[in-house]
Short mmCIF file of C-alpha atoms and ligand atoms in Angstrom, two decimals:
data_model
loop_
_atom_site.label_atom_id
_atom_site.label_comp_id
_atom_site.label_asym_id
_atom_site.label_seq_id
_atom_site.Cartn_x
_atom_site.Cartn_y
_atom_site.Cartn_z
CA UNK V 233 -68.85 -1.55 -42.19
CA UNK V 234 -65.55 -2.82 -42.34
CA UNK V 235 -64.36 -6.73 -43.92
CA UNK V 236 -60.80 -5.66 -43.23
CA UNK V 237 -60.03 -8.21 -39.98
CA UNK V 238 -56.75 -6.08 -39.65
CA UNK V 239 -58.36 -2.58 -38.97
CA UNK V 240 -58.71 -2.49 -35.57
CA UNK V 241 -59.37 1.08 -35.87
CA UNK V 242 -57.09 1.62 -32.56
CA UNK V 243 -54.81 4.56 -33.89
CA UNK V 244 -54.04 5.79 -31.14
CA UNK V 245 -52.93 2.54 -29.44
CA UNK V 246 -49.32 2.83 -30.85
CA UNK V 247 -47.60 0.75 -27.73
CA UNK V 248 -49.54 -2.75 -26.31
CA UNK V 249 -52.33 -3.97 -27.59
CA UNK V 250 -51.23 -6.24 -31.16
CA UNK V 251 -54.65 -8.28 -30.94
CA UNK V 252 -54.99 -11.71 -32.09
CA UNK V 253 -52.65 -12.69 -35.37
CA UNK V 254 -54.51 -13.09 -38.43
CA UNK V 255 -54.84 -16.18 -40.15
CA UNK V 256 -52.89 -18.24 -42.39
CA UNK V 257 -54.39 -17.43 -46.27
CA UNK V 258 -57.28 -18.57 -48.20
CA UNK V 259 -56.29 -21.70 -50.14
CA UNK V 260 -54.54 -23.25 -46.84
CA UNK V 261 -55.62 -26.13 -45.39
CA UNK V 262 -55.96 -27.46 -41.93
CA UNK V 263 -56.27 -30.99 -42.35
CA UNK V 264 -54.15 -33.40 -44.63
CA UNK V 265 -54.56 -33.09 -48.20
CA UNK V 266 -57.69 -35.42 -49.30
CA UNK V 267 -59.18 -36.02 -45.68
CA UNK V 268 -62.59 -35.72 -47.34
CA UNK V 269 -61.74 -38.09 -50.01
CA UNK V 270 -64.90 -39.87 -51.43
CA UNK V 271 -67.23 -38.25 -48.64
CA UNK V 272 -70.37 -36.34 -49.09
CA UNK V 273 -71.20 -33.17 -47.21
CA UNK V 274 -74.49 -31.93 -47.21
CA UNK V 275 -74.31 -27.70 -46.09
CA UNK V 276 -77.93 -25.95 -46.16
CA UNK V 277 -77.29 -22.20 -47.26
CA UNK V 278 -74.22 -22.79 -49.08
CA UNK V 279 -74.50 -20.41 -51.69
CA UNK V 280 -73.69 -17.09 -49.35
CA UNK V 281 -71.44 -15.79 -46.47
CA UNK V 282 -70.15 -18.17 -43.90
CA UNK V 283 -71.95 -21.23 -45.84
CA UNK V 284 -70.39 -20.87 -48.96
CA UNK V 285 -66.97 -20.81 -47.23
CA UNK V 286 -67.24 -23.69 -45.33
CA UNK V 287 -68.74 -25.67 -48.40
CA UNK V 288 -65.09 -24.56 -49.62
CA UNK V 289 -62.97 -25.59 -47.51
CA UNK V 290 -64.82 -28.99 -47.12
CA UNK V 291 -64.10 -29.06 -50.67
CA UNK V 292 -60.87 -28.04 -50.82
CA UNK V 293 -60.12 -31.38 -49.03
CA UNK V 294 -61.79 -33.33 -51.49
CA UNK V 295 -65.30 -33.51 -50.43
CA UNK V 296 -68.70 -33.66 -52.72
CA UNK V 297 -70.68 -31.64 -52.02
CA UNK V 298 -74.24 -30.67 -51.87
CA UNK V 299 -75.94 -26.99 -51.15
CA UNK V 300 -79.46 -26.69 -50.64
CA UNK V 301 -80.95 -23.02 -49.89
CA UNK V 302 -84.07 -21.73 -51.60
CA UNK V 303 -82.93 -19.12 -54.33
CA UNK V 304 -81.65 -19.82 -57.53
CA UNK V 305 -79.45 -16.81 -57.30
CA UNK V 306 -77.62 -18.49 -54.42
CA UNK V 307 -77.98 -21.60 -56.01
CA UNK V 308 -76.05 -20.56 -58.92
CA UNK V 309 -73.17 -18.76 -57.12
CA UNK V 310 -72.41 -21.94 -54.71
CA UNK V 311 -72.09 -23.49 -58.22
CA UNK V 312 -69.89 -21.22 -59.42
CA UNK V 313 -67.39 -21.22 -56.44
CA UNK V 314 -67.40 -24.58 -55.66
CA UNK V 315 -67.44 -26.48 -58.96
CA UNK V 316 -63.40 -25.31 -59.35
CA UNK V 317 -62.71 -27.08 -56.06
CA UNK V 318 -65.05 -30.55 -56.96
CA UNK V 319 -67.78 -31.70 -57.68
CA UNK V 320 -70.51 -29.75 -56.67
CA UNK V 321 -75.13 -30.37 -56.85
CA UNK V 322 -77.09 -27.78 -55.31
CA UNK V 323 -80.66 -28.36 -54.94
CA UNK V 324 -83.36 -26.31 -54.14
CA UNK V 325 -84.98 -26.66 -51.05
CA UNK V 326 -86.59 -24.84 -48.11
CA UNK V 327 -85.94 -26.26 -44.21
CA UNK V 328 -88.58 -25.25 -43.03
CA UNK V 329 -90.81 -28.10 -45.45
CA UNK V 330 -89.93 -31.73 -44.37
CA UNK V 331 -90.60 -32.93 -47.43
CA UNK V 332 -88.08 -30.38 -49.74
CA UNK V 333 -85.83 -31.59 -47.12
CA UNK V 334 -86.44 -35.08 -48.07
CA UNK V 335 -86.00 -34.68 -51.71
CA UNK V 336 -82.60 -32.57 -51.19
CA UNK V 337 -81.14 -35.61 -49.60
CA UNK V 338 -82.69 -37.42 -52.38
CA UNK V 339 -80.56 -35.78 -54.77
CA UNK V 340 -77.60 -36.10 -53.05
CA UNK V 341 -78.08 -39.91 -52.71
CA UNK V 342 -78.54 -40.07 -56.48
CA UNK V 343 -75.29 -37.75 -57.19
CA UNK V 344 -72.91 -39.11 -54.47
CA UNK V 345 -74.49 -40.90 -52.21
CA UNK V 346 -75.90 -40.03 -48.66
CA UNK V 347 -74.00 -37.48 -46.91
CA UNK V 348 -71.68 -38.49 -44.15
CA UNK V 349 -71.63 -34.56 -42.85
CA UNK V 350 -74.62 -32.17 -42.70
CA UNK V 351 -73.86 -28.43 -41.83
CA UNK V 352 -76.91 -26.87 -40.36
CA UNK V 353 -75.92 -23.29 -41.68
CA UNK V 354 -78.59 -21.55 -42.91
CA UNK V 355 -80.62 -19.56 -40.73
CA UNK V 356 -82.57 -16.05 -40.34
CA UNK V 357 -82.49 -12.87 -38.67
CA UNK V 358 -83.09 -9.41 -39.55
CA UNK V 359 -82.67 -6.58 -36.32
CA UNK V 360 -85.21 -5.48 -34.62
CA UNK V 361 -87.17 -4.21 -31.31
CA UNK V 362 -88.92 -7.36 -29.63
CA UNK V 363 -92.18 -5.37 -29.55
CA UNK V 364 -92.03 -4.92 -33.01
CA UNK V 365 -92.04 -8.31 -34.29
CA UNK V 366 -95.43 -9.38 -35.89
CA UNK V 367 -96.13 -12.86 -34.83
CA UNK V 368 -95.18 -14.04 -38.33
CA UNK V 369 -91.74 -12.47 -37.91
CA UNK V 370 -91.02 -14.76 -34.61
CA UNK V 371 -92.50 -17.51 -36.21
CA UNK V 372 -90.51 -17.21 -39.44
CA UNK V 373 -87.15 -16.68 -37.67
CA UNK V 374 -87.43 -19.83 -35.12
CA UNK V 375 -89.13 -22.13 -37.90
CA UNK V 376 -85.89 -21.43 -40.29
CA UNK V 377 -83.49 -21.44 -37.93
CA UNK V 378 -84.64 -23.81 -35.32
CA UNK V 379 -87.43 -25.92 -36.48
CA UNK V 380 -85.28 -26.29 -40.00
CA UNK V 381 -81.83 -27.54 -38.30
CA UNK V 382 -84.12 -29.94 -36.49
CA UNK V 383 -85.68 -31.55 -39.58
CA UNK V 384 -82.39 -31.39 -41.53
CA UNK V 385 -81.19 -33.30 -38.60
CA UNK V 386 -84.18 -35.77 -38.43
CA UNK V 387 -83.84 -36.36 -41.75
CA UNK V 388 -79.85 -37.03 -42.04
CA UNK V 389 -79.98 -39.40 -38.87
CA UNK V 390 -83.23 -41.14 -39.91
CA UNK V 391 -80.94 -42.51 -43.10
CA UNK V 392 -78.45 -43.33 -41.56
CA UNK V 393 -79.80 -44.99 -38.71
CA UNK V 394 -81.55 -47.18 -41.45
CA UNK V 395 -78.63 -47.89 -43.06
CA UNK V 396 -76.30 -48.33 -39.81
CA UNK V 397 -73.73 -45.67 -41.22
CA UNK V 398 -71.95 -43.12 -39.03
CA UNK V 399 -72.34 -39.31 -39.59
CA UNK V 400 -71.47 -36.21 -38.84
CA UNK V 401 -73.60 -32.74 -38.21
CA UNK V 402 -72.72 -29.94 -37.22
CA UNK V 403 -75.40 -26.93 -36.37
CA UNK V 404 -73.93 -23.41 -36.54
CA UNK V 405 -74.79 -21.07 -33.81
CA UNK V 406 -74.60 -17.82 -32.45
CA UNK V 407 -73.23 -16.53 -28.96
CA UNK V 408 -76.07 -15.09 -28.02
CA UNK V 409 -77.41 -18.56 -26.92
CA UNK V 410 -75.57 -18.18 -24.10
CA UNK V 411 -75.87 -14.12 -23.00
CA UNK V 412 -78.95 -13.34 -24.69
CA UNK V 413 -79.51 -10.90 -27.83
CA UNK V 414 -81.27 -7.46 -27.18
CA UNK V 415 -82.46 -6.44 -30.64
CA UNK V 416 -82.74 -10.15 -31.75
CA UNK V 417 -84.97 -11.90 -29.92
CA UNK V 418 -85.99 -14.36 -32.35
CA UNK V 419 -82.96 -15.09 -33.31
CA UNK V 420 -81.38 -15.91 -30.43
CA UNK V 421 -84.14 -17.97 -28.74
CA UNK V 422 -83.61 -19.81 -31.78
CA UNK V 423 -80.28 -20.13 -31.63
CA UNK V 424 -80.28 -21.36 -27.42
CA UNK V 425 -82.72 -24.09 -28.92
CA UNK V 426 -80.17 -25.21 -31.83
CA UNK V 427 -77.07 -25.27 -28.67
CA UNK V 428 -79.45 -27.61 -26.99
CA UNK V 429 -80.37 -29.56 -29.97
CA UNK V 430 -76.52 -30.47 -30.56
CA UNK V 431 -76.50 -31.30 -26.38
CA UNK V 432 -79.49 -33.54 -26.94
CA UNK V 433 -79.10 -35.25 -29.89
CA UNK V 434 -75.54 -35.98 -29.29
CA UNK V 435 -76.46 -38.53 -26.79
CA UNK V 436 -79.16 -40.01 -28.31
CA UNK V 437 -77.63 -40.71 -31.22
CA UNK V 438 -73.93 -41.21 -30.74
CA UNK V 439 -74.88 -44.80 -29.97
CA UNK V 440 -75.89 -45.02 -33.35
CA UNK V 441 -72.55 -43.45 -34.73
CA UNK V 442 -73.95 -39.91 -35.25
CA UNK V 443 -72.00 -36.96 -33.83
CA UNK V 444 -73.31 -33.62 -33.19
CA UNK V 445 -71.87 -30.63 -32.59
CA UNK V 446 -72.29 -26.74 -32.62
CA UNK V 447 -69.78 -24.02 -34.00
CA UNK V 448 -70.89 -20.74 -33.68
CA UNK V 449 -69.16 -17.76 -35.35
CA UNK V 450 -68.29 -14.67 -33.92
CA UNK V 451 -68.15 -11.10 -35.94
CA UNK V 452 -67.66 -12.59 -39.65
CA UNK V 453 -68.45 -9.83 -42.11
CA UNK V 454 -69.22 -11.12 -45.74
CA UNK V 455 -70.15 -9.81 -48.94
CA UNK V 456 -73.58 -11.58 -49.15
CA UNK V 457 -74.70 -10.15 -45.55
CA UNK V 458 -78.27 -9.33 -45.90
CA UNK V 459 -78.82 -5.26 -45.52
CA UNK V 460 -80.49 -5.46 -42.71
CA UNK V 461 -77.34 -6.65 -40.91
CA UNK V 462 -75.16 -4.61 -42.91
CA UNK V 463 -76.42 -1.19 -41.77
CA UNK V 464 -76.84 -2.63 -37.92
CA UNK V 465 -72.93 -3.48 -38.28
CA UNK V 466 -72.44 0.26 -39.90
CA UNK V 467 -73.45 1.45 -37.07
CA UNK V 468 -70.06 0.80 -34.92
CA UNK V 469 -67.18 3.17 -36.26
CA UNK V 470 -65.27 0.07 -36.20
CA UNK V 471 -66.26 -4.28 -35.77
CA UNK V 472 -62.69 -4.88 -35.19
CA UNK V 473 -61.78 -2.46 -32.46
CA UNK V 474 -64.68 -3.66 -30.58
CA UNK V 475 -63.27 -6.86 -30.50
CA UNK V 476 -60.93 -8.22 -28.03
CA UNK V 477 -59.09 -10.07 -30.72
CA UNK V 478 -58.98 -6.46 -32.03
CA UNK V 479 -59.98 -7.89 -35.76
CA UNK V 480 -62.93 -9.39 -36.87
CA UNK V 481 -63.47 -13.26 -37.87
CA UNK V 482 -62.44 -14.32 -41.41
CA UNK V 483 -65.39 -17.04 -43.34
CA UNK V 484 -62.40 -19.68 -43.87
CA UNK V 485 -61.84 -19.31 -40.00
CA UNK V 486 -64.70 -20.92 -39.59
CA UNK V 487 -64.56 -23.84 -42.65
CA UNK V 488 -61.53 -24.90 -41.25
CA UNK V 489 -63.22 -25.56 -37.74
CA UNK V 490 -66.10 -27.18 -39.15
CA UNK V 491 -63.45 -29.21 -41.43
CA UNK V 492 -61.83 -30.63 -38.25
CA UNK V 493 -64.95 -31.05 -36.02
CA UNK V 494 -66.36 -33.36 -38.90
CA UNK V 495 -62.90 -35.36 -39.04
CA UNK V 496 -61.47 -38.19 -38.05
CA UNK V 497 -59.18 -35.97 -36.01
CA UNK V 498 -62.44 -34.79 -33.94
CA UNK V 499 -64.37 -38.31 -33.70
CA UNK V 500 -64.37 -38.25 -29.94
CA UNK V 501 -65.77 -34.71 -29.65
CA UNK V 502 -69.93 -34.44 -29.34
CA UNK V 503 -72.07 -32.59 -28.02
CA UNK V 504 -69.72 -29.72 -27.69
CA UNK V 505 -70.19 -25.85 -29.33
CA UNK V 506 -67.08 -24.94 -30.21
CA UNK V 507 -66.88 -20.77 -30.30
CA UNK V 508 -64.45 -19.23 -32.88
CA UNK V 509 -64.70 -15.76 -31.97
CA UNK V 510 -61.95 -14.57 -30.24
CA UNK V 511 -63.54 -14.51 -27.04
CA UNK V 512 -65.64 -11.81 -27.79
CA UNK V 513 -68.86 -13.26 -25.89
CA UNK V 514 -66.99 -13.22 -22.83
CA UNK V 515 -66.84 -9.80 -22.79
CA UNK V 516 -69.23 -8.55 -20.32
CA UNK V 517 -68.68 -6.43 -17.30
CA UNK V 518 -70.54 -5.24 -13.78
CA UNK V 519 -70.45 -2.23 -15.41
CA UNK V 520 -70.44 -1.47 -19.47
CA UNK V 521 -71.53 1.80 -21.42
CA UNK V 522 -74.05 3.70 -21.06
CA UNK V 523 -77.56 2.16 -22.09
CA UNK V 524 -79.29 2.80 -24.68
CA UNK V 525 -82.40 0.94 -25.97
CA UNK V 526 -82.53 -1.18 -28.65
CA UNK V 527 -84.79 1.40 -30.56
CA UNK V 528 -82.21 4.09 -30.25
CA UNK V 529 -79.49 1.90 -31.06
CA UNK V 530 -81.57 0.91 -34.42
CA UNK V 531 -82.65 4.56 -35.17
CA UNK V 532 -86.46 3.54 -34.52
CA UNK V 533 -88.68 5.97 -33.15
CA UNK V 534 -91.26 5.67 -29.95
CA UNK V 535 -93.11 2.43 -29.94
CA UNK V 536 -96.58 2.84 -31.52
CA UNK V 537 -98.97 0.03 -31.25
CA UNK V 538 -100.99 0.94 -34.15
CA UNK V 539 -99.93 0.36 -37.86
CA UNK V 540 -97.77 -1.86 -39.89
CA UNK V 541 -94.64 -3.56 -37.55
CA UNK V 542 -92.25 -1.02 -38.36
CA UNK V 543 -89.37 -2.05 -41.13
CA UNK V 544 -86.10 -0.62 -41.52
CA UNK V 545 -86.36 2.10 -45.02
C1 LIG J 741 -89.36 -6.72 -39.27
C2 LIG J 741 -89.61 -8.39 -40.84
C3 LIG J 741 -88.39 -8.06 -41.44
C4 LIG J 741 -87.64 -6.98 -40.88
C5 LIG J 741 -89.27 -9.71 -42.54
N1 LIG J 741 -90.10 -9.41 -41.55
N2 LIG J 741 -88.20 -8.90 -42.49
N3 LIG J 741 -90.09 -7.74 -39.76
N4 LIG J 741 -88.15 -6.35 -39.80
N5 LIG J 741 -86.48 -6.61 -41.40
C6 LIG J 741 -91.40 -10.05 -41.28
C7 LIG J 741 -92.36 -9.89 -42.43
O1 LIG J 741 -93.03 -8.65 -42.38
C8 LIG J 741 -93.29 -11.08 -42.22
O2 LIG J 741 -94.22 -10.81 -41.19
C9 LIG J 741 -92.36 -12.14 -41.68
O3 LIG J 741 -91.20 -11.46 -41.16
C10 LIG J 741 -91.91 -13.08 -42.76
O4 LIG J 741 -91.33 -12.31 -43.80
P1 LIG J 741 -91.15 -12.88 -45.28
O5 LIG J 741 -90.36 -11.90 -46.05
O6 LIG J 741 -92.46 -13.36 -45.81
O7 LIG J 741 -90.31 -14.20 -44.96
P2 LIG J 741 -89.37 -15.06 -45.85
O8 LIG J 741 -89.50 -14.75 -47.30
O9 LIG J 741 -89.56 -16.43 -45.43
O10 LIG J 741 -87.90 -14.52 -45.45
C11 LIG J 741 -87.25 -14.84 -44.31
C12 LIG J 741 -86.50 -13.63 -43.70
C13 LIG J 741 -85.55 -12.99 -44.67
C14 LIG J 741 -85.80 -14.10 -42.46
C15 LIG J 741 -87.54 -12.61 -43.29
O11 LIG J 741 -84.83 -11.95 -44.04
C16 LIG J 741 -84.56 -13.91 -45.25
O12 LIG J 741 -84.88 -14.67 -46.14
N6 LIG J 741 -83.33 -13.94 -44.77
C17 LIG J 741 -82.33 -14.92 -45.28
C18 LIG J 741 -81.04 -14.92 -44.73
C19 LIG J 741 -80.78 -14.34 -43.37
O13 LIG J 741 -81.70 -14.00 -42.65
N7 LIG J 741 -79.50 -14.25 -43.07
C20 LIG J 741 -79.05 -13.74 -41.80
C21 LIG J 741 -78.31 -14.81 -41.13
S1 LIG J 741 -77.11 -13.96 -40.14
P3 LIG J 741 -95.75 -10.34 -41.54
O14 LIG J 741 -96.38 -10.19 -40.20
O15 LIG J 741 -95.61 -9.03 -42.27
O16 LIG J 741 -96.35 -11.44 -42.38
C22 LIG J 741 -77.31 -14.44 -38.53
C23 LIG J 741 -76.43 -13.88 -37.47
C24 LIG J 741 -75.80 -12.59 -37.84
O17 LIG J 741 -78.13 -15.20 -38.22
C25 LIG J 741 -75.17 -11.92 -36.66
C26 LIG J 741 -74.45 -10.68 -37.15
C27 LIG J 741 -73.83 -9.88 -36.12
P1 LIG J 742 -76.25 -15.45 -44.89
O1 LIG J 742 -75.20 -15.22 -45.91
O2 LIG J 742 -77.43 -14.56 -44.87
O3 LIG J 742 -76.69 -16.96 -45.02
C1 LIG J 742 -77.92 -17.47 -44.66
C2 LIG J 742 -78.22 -18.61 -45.60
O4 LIG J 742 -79.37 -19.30 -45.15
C3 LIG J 742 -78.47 -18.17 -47.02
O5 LIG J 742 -77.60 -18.86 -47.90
C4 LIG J 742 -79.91 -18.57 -47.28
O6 LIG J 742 -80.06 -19.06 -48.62
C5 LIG J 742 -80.11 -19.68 -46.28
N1 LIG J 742 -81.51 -19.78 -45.88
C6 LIG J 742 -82.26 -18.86 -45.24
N2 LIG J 742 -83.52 -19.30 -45.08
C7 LIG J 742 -83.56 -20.55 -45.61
C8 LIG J 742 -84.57 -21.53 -45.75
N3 LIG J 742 -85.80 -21.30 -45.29
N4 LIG J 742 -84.26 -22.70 -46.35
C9 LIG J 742 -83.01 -22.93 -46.82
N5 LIG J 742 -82.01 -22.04 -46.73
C10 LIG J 742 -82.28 -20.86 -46.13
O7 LIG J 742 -75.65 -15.40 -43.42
P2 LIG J 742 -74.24 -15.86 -42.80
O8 LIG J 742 -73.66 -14.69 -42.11
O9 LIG J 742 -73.42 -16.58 -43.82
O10 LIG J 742 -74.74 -16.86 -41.70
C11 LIG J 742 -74.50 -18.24 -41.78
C12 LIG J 742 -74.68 -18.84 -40.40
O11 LIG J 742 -73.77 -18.24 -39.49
C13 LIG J 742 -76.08 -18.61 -39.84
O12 LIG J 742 -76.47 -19.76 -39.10
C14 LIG J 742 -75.87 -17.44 -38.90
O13 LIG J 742 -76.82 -17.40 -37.87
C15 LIG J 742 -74.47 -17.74 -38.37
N6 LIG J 742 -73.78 -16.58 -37.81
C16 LIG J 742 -73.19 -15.68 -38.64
C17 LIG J 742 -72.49 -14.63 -38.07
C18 LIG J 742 -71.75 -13.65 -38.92
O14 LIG J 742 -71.09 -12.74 -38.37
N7 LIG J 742 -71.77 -13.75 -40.23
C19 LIG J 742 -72.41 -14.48 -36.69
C20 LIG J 742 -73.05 -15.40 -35.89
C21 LIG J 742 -73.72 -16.47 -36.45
P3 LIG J 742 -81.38 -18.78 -49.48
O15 LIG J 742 -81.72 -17.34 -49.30
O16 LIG J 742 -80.96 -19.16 -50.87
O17 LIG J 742 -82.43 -19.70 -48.92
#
């Protein structure tokens, strides 16, 4: 696998195709200095990946923040590179339990007060032939990633419709909402129901000041990807060359889009999924390569009904 968004792994290619430009640096900012002054922004799975860098760049404009995931170890590094940028409480706390969710927001209302954005990052997946799952497995996948945005959600718009405050939350997503994701079943069902979420609670609470919306990522490669991903992605020679952007996505890519959906500067838009991946889901054809099934394509061998739901070694 490859985090370099420039190799596009297209030597050959030496006249035409230049791809999408790459972004401006880390450290840049999108929005005026300070347009997060004095707010609170609560983001669930801060600590790694694509979490961790939107916590950032929330940050980076002046936000306090708060990052709630369940392991310590996470915990800890969200401390450590946020607290340079400001102030910074993480709080332990699965989504999947209403009430951790309850006391998360609890702590944030005793260190800065209650959150004017939530980010509904956090989620799970792990590859992996629909006839394999165990029951658990589907039921572990949709109840973090689904069932967990919607109580983070509950919870955020319960307190503020109590105290008549506007808010902000935005659920991140996945493209394969829309097309469908062979070798992630789970996943994706769960990640159709979080695109509708943002559709339906949009309307019923913008009267109350709440907006909603959806930003799903495309290819992002990060050092905290779980291994499970990691070897599925090591399986392409290169991410960026299958692409049409011809690079991958870049974390801050998507903090500064979740910066300016949350803004002032976005206020009017709700119940929209905004897709920063370089139109990459669009790609699909009447005719495409060769098939292969998902087994193949994750090195498993001939379904077998009996025994232990197979795992990756
Ligand atoms: C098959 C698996 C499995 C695997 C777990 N299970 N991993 N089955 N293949 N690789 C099964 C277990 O056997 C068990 O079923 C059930 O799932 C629950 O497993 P636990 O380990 O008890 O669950 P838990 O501790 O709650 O962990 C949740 C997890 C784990 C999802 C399984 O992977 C995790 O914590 N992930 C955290 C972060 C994450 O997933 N990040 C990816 C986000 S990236 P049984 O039947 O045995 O009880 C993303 C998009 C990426 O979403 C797109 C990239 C291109
Ligand atoms: P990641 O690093 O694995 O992040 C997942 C986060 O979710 C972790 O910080 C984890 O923290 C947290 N989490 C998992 N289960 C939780 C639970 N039950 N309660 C609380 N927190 C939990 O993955 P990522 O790549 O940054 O993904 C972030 C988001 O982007 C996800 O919604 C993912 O679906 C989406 N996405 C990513 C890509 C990509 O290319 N990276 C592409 C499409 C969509 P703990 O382990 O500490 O709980």
């Amino acid at each position: 696998m490859t985090d370099d968004a420039t190799d596009d792994g297209h030597e050959g290619w030496t006249d035409g195709p230049i791809g999408l430009p790459a972004p401006p640096p880390l450290g840049e900012a999108a929005l005026p200095a300070g347009s997060y002054d004095g707010r609170v922004v609560l983001v669930t799975g801060g600590g790694t990946g694509l979490g961790k860098a939107i916590a950032a760049e929330f940050a980076r404009l002046g936000a306090s923040l708060v990052v709630a995931s369940r392991k310590p170890e996470h915990l800890a590094a969200a401390e450590e590179a946020l607290a340079p940028l400001g102030p910074v409480r993480t709080v332990a706390c699965d989504i999947r339990d209403a009430d951790q969710i309850a006391t998360a927001f609890d702590v944030a209302v005793e260190a800065f007060g209650l959150p004017d954005v939530l980010v509904n990052n956090a989620a799970a997946n792990f590859p992996s032939p629909a006839e394999d799952l165990s029951p658990n497995a589907w039921r572990t996948v949709v109840d973090i990633t689904l069932n967990g945005t919607y109580l983070c959600s509950r919870e955020f718009a319960r307190r503020h419709l109590e105290a008549r405050t506007p808010g902000s939350i935005v659920n991140v997503g996945a493209s394969y909402a829309w097309t469908g994701g062979p070798g992630f079943a789970h996943s994706a069902a769960a990640k159709a129901g979080v695109k509708n979420l943002v559709e339906t609670l949009a309307v019923e609470w913008g009267p109350y000041g709440i907006q909603v919306n959806g930003l799903v990522p495309g290819l992002v490669p990060h050092e905290d990807m779980t291994a499970d991903i990691v070897d599925n992605l090591a399986r392409n020679r290169s991410n960026a060359a299958s692409q049409p952007a011809l690079r991958v996505g870049l974390p801050r890519e998507l903090g500064w889009a979740a910066t300016f959906l949350a803004s002032p500067y976005g206020a009017f838009i709700s119940g929209h999924t905004l897709v920063v991946d370089g139109a990459n889901w669009q790609r699909r054809h009447l005719t495409n390569p060769p098939v292969t099934t998902v087994r193949d394509q994750l090195g498993r061998g001939p379904f077998a009904s009996e025994g232990p739901t197979p795992r990756p070694a």
